[in-house]
Amino acid sequence: MHTICAMKSVLFVVDQPKSHDHPLTFFPRQASLTCDVCGLLRSNYPTYVCLRCNFVSHNDCMYSPRIIKISRHYHRISYTTSLRSREWSCGVCRKSIDRDYGAYICEKCDDYVVHVRCALRVDVWDGVELEGVPEEDDITQDVGPYEVISKGVILHFLHSHHLRLEVSITYDENRLCHACVMPIVEGNLFSCLECEFILHEICAKSRRRIQHLLHPHPLKLVHVSECDYNFFCDACFRVCGGLIYLCPILECDFGVDVRCAAISEPFHFQGHEHPLFLALDPKVKPICEVCKLECRKQFNCIECDFIVCIKCATLPYEARYKLDKHLLTLLWGKEVCEEDWCEACERNLKDTSTKLFYWCKDCCTTLHISCLFDDDLYVKPGQVLKVEGKEDVKVLAKGNLSRPLCDSCKYPCQGRTFTTDNSTMCSMKCARGKI
């Protein structure tokens, strides 16, 4: 034995493991044995064997919980020693599952199965054993986000005034939804009877509590003003100034904006023919096929090698531009048009680092995303952003008559401006570099 191994306390016999009916004995040459619980060969984990039957288990696998709740599925899942004969794929990593080894199954769904090690990942399982605990589906039975006062009039739980249902027939780039902080386009919305508070109809229906794919604990809908810091979404990593979902457990420090809160599997990205999944290990940081930058959180295709980061995946596929009567669509990885300049900033697209654009196929109108929506899509005019150790930055609405020069990049500000007492910037990126 290695000296360090000899100093460790090792149980040579485990009398009543959870995963097996007989006592298990420590087996020192574990490198050649596949665990019957997780189906893996992990040479760095102490391995135990049953001397009465052909059973092998890692020391951590023998204590695997029997019933758990994970972030990737609506129902509880329970451990089983084997699966019936058919092709199975894991509901987390989407890889095949060997039916001769242990796995977690959903007893309410016929086709949902998860690898043991995938189910017990810290970003998937909350660490709570639910065997013997009554099942209460409090997420789906949660109280609705608003009270109906009368026909077409509601009271949202995060606003003190009544909201009236309206139909928008005109586009105003400065009229923003207070939940997702995106412009109001044609369609239904709820408008406050006493102030300028507005919600898209679909945003008004955002539930008070949700279970998100990226986090094991339920998340609570709150206003960003409840945070005493700049809120960065843990899915797209953008600053947000609207409504957000936060984990009530302070130690988690996890939250997402309302747009990222709506993502689900399979995810249908309009720029790709196959459905996408959150199937890659969180430690993997691949390159996004759309923006060509390293992903922090991403969807990937099971049928091909396509990968898109959540930041790109949650961009609106269609958008309005005030000087074009048609809808603009998101374009990436292709030639835009013969005219290769941005309609707003009048810069050549080849001179900019971005690979993403909005364009009108009828008029060949082309715009940078930052010129149409700003670099910081989800910040709100009037919002004050904090820069650690420096001046606070105030966000001003997009001006139609003037384009002040950014003190950092020296280009005219196309959208919202970020100001301090002494400086004007076109984005938080410029603000962090200037102040």
XYZ file of C-alpha atoms in Angstrom:
435
model
C 0.000 0.000 0.000
C 0.981 3.609 -0.452
C 1.954 5.281 2.811
C -0.958 7.703 2.574
C -3.397 4.876 1.841
C -2.088 2.901 4.794
C -2.797 5.856 7.111
C -6.440 6.151 5.999
C -9.216 4.511 7.971
C -10.854 1.920 5.720
C -13.914 -0.120 6.599
C -13.076 -3.643 5.493
C -16.660 -4.860 5.894
C -19.833 -2.784 5.465
C -22.648 -4.658 7.170
C -25.846 -3.018 5.884
C -25.287 -0.981 2.735
C -28.293 0.689 1.103
C -27.612 -0.797 -2.292
C -27.353 -4.491 -1.374
C -28.851 -7.051 0.999
C -25.547 -8.742 1.991
C -22.443 -7.380 3.768
C -19.790 -5.979 1.405
C -16.039 -6.542 1.765
C -13.317 -4.107 0.732
C -11.523 -5.219 -2.427
C -8.076 -3.590 -2.818
C -7.650 -4.246 -6.562
C -10.646 -2.174 -7.576
C -9.219 -0.949 -10.895
C -10.608 -3.924 -12.819
C -14.145 -3.956 -11.388
C -17.213 -2.171 -12.739
C -19.631 -0.868 -10.119
C -23.085 -2.468 -10.320
C -24.685 0.713 -8.958
C -23.299 3.414 -11.268
C -22.050 1.198 -14.092
C -18.632 2.907 -14.118
C -15.064 1.765 -13.589
C -13.539 4.378 -11.269
C -10.081 3.292 -10.150
C -9.643 6.116 -7.608
C -12.661 5.116 -5.512
C -12.506 2.308 -2.903
C -14.476 -0.672 -4.144
C -16.420 -3.301 -2.195
C -17.603 -6.739 -3.278
C -20.170 -9.213 -2.035
C -18.619 -12.615 -1.221
C -21.990 -14.353 -1.503
C -22.961 -13.104 -4.983
C -21.516 -11.299 -7.952
C -22.013 -7.690 -6.776
C -19.583 -4.720 -6.833
C -20.047 -1.203 -5.447
C -17.944 1.921 -4.930
C -17.895 3.219 -1.387
C -19.961 6.301 -2.277
C -22.373 4.403 -4.536
C -23.418 1.956 -1.801
C -25.020 4.881 0.047
C -26.844 6.326 -2.986
C -30.317 7.666 -2.050
C -33.363 5.649 -3.063
C -35.754 8.478 -4.041
C -34.709 11.997 -5.093
C -35.948 15.076 -6.981
C -33.717 16.561 -9.689
C -33.824 19.852 -11.593
C -34.231 18.212 -15.023
C -37.566 16.455 -14.402
C -40.973 17.338 -12.958
C -41.427 14.113 -10.957
C -39.402 12.289 -8.351
C -37.089 9.549 -9.573
C -36.210 6.334 -7.748
C -33.221 3.969 -7.885
C -33.512 0.623 -9.634
C -30.913 -2.127 -9.951
C -31.645 -2.842 -13.627
C -33.849 -1.788 -16.531
C -36.147 -3.709 -18.816
C -34.841 -4.699 -22.227
C -34.888 -1.737 -24.644
C -32.690 1.204 -25.697
C -32.295 3.793 -22.941
C -30.686 7.265 -22.911
C -29.899 9.409 -19.888
C -32.234 12.362 -19.238
C -29.265 14.531 -18.224
C -26.241 13.702 -20.407
C -28.352 12.099 -23.193
C -25.869 9.219 -23.579
C -26.915 5.575 -23.665
C -27.550 3.634 -20.443
C -26.527 0.006 -19.924
C -29.676 -1.696 -18.659
C -27.656 -4.270 -16.656
C -26.533 -1.652 -14.114
C -28.287 0.665 -11.689
C -30.083 3.865 -12.723
C -32.784 6.270 -11.585
C -36.212 5.983 -13.212
C -39.435 7.970 -13.107
C -42.326 5.764 -12.074
C -44.850 8.189 -13.600
C -43.129 8.429 -16.996
C -42.335 5.300 -18.975
C -39.284 6.662 -20.763
C -37.359 8.853 -18.293
C -34.112 7.326 -16.950
C -30.921 8.929 -15.568
C -27.416 7.630 -14.893
C -26.691 7.406 -11.166
C -23.709 9.769 -11.320
C -25.611 12.246 -13.541
C -28.576 12.304 -11.149
C -26.334 12.994 -8.140
C -24.456 15.932 -9.685
C -24.478 19.015 -7.422
C -26.105 21.146 -10.138
C -28.853 18.546 -10.654
C -29.744 17.150 -7.194
C -30.311 19.190 -4.032
C -28.796 16.503 -1.780
C -32.077 15.591 -0.057
C -33.161 11.934 0.332
C -36.954 11.712 -0.125
C -37.618 8.085 0.819
C -40.521 8.088 3.259
C -41.264 11.791 2.636
C -44.810 12.506 1.309
C -44.792 13.931 -2.199
C -46.127 17.500 -2.424
C -46.045 19.150 -5.831
C -46.013 22.707 -4.445
C -44.394 24.127 -7.589
C -47.266 23.273 -9.946
C -49.877 24.169 -7.313
C -48.328 27.576 -6.667
C -50.616 30.631 -6.446
C -50.876 32.529 -9.742
C -48.857 35.722 -10.307
C -51.895 38.003 -10.479
C -55.478 38.416 -9.275
C -58.224 39.071 -11.811
C -60.076 42.219 -10.707
C -62.498 42.413 -13.630
C -62.554 41.546 -17.314
C -59.211 42.717 -18.743
C -58.001 44.159 -15.404
C -55.534 42.417 -13.061
C -53.455 43.129 -9.961
C -49.936 41.691 -10.254
C -48.300 40.624 -7.005
C -45.167 42.692 -7.748
C -47.006 45.943 -8.557
C -49.368 47.966 -6.373
C -51.639 49.357 -9.129
C -54.187 47.702 -11.393
C -53.083 46.691 -14.892
C -55.347 46.795 -17.940
C -55.121 44.469 -20.957
C -54.334 46.377 -24.170
C -53.374 45.588 -27.749
C -50.255 47.316 -29.084
C -50.461 48.250 -32.776
C -47.367 50.482 -32.985
C -43.706 49.895 -32.186
C -41.887 52.164 -29.737
C -38.295 51.162 -28.985
C -38.334 53.119 -25.726
C -41.513 51.464 -24.419
C -40.159 48.508 -22.466
C -41.677 45.583 -20.589
C -40.777 45.868 -16.897
C -40.256 42.103 -16.637
C -38.001 41.166 -19.574
C -36.924 44.794 -20.370
C -37.483 44.183 -24.102
C -39.403 46.607 -26.374
C -43.154 46.300 -26.737
C -43.934 45.072 -30.257
C -47.391 44.370 -31.693
C -49.493 42.161 -29.445
C -51.195 41.975 -26.064
C -49.787 43.747 -23.009
C -50.837 44.857 -19.541
C -50.481 48.578 -18.873
C -50.743 50.278 -15.481
C -53.709 52.638 -15.008
C -51.716 55.000 -12.792
C -48.046 54.863 -13.889
C -45.809 53.717 -16.765
C -45.499 50.091 -15.612
C -45.984 47.682 -18.568
C -45.822 43.910 -18.958
C -46.019 41.685 -22.008
C -49.022 39.401 -21.542
C -46.736 36.354 -21.513
C -44.427 38.010 -18.949
C -47.393 38.815 -16.699
C -48.074 35.069 -16.555
C -44.592 34.233 -15.223
C -45.169 31.983 -12.211
C -44.154 32.990 -8.689
C -42.010 29.887 -8.250
C -40.336 27.623 -10.802
C -37.945 24.700 -10.999
C -35.130 25.671 -13.359
C -32.999 23.279 -15.402
C -29.727 24.768 -14.163
C -30.408 24.719 -10.417
C -31.641 22.034 -7.968
C -33.676 24.364 -5.711
C -36.992 26.101 -6.591
C -36.580 29.764 -7.596
C -38.739 32.706 -6.509
C -39.883 35.600 -8.761
C -38.780 38.992 -7.397
C -37.950 42.464 -8.680
C -34.287 43.175 -9.276
C -34.487 46.075 -6.793
C -34.482 43.459 -4.015
C -30.812 42.814 -4.842
C -28.256 45.141 -3.274
C -25.876 44.568 -6.189
C -25.884 44.375 -9.991
C -27.770 41.233 -10.953
C -26.015 39.002 -13.485
C -28.116 36.159 -14.878
C -26.466 32.788 -14.188
C -27.639 31.441 -17.571
C -26.801 34.187 -20.104
C -24.502 36.263 -17.811
C -26.130 39.575 -18.789
C -26.973 42.395 -16.364
C -30.746 42.546 -15.808
C -32.977 45.362 -14.576
C -36.408 43.721 -14.680
C -37.992 40.755 -12.911
C -35.737 37.876 -11.943
C -35.910 34.447 -10.334
C -33.692 33.986 -7.270
C -32.888 30.983 -5.131
C -34.174 31.716 -1.603
C -31.174 29.862 -0.134
C -28.644 32.684 0.240
C -25.631 30.371 0.125
C -26.562 29.383 -3.443
C -26.385 32.921 -4.899
C -28.177 31.709 -8.046
C -30.642 33.565 -10.236
C -31.894 33.950 -13.803
C -33.827 36.609 -15.705
C -37.354 35.870 -16.910
C -36.257 35.095 -20.481
C -33.715 32.494 -19.363
C -36.206 31.181 -16.810
C -38.438 30.085 -19.702
C -35.897 27.756 -21.358
C -36.703 24.057 -21.377
C -35.580 20.768 -22.917
C -35.714 20.003 -25.742
C -34.808 23.554 -26.800
C -35.778 24.478 -30.359
C -33.300 27.014 -31.702
C -34.635 28.511 -34.931
C -31.187 28.537 -36.481
C -30.796 24.739 -36.218
C -32.828 21.800 -37.527
C -32.451 19.451 -34.524
C -33.635 19.833 -30.905
C -30.968 20.921 -28.404
C -30.226 19.816 -24.823
C -28.196 20.807 -21.758
C -26.255 17.588 -22.109
C -22.605 18.605 -21.690
C -20.704 18.435 -18.421
C -20.673 21.892 -16.719
C -16.869 21.811 -16.687
C -16.757 21.690 -20.509
C -16.395 25.128 -22.150
C -16.875 24.650 -25.908
C -17.038 27.330 -28.614
C -20.484 28.628 -29.567
C -21.287 28.047 -33.251
C -23.179 31.343 -33.382
C -21.015 34.001 -31.661
C -17.743 32.007 -31.919
C -16.942 32.698 -28.249
C -16.337 30.282 -25.373
C -19.583 29.108 -23.769
C -20.306 29.386 -20.060
C -23.676 27.641 -20.303
C -24.773 26.023 -23.536
C -27.186 23.835 -25.445
C -25.818 21.089 -27.667
C -27.219 18.870 -30.401
C -27.255 15.105 -29.872
C -27.415 14.326 -33.578
C -24.519 16.579 -34.683
C -21.811 18.763 -33.147
C -23.831 22.004 -33.056
C -23.436 24.067 -29.861
C -25.017 27.415 -28.988
C -24.497 29.361 -25.761
C -27.582 30.369 -23.788
C -26.700 34.030 -24.356
C -27.216 33.583 -28.114
C -30.039 31.061 -27.779
C -32.250 33.497 -25.834
C -31.914 36.404 -28.282
C -35.265 37.226 -29.962
C -35.307 35.509 -33.340
C -37.432 38.324 -34.793
C -37.309 42.021 -33.938
C -38.564 45.417 -35.047
C -36.541 48.372 -36.304
C -38.196 51.799 -36.340
C -37.090 52.572 -39.908
C -38.130 49.263 -41.483
C -41.705 48.130 -42.037
C -40.731 44.435 -42.016
C -39.653 42.160 -39.191
C -35.892 41.674 -38.885
C -34.553 38.180 -38.254
C -31.408 36.995 -36.493
C -28.616 36.039 -38.877
C -25.319 34.326 -38.173
C -22.642 32.450 -40.079
C -23.765 33.667 -43.526
C -23.216 36.549 -45.910
C -25.697 39.231 -44.901
C -26.207 41.084 -48.165
C -24.249 43.006 -50.759
C -24.593 46.068 -48.541
C -22.309 45.178 -45.648
C -22.742 48.089 -43.248
C -24.903 48.639 -40.174
C -27.927 50.861 -40.789
C -27.605 52.556 -37.390
C -23.879 53.111 -36.735
C -22.872 53.038 -40.438
C -19.818 50.915 -39.673
C -18.663 48.158 -42.000
C -19.723 44.810 -40.565
C -16.330 43.334 -41.396
C -14.686 45.872 -39.106
C -16.582 44.633 -36.042
C -15.879 41.496 -34.037
C -19.489 40.309 -33.756
C -20.787 37.471 -35.947
C -24.446 38.143 -35.143
C -26.747 40.571 -36.929
C -30.381 41.408 -37.443
C -31.416 41.893 -41.031
C -34.431 42.368 -43.290
C -34.363 39.990 -46.241
C -36.709 42.281 -48.221
C -34.835 45.564 -47.756
C -31.359 44.227 -46.867
C -31.428 46.441 -43.782
C -28.688 45.173 -41.458
C -27.988 46.082 -37.825
C -25.636 45.012 -35.074
C -27.445 43.511 -32.095
C -25.922 46.238 -29.941
C -27.302 48.925 -32.281
C -30.821 47.478 -32.217
C -31.076 46.372 -28.580
C -27.859 47.753 -26.981
C -24.971 45.632 -25.725
C -26.748 45.426 -22.380
C -30.147 44.154 -23.526
C -31.860 43.855 -20.174
C -30.820 47.016 -18.338
C -33.564 49.585 -17.773
C -33.458 53.394 -18.169
C -33.208 54.963 -14.735
C -31.394 51.947 -13.305
C -28.248 52.703 -11.290
C -25.449 50.168 -11.717
C -22.624 49.779 -9.249
C -18.982 49.427 -10.262
C -16.872 48.077 -7.418
C -14.637 50.756 -5.923
C -15.763 53.360 -8.485
C -18.591 55.737 -9.329
C -22.152 54.522 -9.760
C -23.357 54.430 -13.363
C -26.834 55.694 -14.329
C -28.627 54.281 -17.377
C -30.351 56.828 -19.654
C -32.986 56.050 -22.304
C -32.112 55.908 -25.998
C -32.099 59.397 -27.502
C -33.628 60.041 -30.920
C -32.076 63.440 -31.547
C -28.475 63.061 -30.392
C -25.765 60.428 -30.283
C -23.228 61.479 -27.658
C -19.657 60.335 -28.185
C -18.566 57.486 -25.883
C -15.623 58.589 -23.734
C -14.194 55.063 -23.862
C -14.506 53.612 -27.408
C -14.873 57.062 -29.090
C -17.850 55.911 -31.208
C -21.286 57.597 -31.077
C -23.666 55.939 -28.613
C -26.369 54.152 -30.624
C -28.688 53.120 -27.808
C -28.941 53.774 -24.098
C -26.142 55.781 -22.544
C -24.329 55.076 -19.279
C -23.312 58.187 -17.392
C -21.504 59.359 -14.288
C -20.847 62.914 -13.149
C -17.923 63.200 -15.540
C -18.282 60.552 -18.256
C -20.621 59.197 -20.940
C -20.337 55.623 -22.188
C -22.263 53.477 -24.670
C -22.211 50.229 -22.657
C -21.213 48.674 -19.326
C -18.192 47.218 -21.085
C -17.004 50.740 -21.884
C -18.022 51.930 -18.421
C -15.842 49.355 -16.691
C -12.897 50.302 -18.856
C -13.328 54.043 -18.450
C -14.288 54.762 -14.856
